[in-house]
Amino acid sequence: MNYQFQFQPYQRPFKTPLKTAHGIWNIREGIILNLTNKQGNIGWGEIAPLSWFGSETLEDAIAFCQKLPSIISTETIFTISDSLPACQFGFESALIELNSNPLVDLSKLQYSGLLPTGEIVLNTWKTLFQQGYQTLKWKIGVDEITTEINIFKQLVKIVIETLSSPQKIRLRLDANGGLTFEQAEYWLETCDLINANQDLIEIEFLEQPLSISQLDLMLELCDRYSTSLALDESVANLQQLNSCYQQGWLDIFVIKPAIFGSPRKLKNFCQKNKIDTVFSSVFETDIGQNSALKIASELLLYNRAVGFGINHWFIS
Ligand SMILES: O=C(O)CCC(=O)c1ccccc1C(=O)O
Ligand SMILES: [Mg+2]
């Protein structure tokens, strides 16, 4: 099958720049593309690279699109190199939109809301909870650990004072690989204590405490603490997911479909191995988000909230 192909780069500034252990992020850049079939139907796709996470760069993606002819085949799409995972996602999801039933039911998904870094979290959690979020994520490894643990304990205290059973908040902590082993131990001891002693706030997991090169140490942390751990940066694409799975990771895997690579291959892997997944955004536009959420709702096994909160305060 042949399709007419068009693409257009975009830039969207964050209202408030996003702070993570990787640094400050001001502008989300990507590419919107479309494929038109012989009947004139159009399928939209998005390429939203995240090179600091290990995907291709935006420049790589633009260069790839520029080299393609204006008429491309299904075969071209299914043979995009594994070194261009965000492109694999963008083109394949446009194909999926053209060729499959668009009525995937997204209404059963629960969403996780992203909290801002720093002390302001002591107010924001409540706003998000009142908007209906029961799962929240807070970035750590951004400030001094003593400062962060202190804010964290205040947050837990405030939540416990405010909620009453059966109300409950699940909190995810995302270190973006920014902790040392000793700092991760300190966080996990703190989380284990909280989880053992009350039911109003559950620390659902600690996400990517250490760098990609330290999988052995993260496996050790899984053995030593009862709070769950999730890999994110370590499993940014199919090759990495395969490798971590082979090395024995049995806890949670965060999957960012937009940079992971071929949705078809992702589906095969998840259906074969029944892994415990959290699907998550890379701040793509609605086009990429819709494709990613369809994948999530097909593949989600343990009903964990998806990391696609509506971040009104981030993107203008
Ligand atoms: O996963 C979520 O809940 C929100 C998305 C998120 O945290 C994120 C968004 C863009 C890039 C990296 C990350 C991350 O999980 O580290
Ligand atoms: Mg993460």
PDB file of C-alpha atoms and ligand atoms in Angstrom, residues 137 139 174 176 207 232-233 256, ligand 2:
ATOM      1  CA  LYS A 137       3.774  11.778  40.666  1.00  0.00           C
ATOM      2  CA  LYS A 139       9.951  14.416  40.768  1.00  0.00           C
ATOM      3  CA  ASP A 174      10.490   9.761  40.030  1.00  0.00           C
ATOM      4  CA  ASN A 176      15.133  10.256  36.829  1.00  0.00           C
ATOM      5  CA  GLU A 207      10.891   5.292  39.557  1.00  0.00           C
ATOM      6  CA  ASP A 232      11.962   4.188  33.056  1.00  0.00           C
ATOM      7  CA  GLU A 233      15.171   5.525  31.424  1.00  0.00           C
ATOM      8  CA  LYS A 256       6.707   5.834  26.908  1.00  0.00           C
TER       9      LYS A 256
HETATM   10 MG    MG B   2      10.440   8.824  34.726  1.00  0.00          MG
END
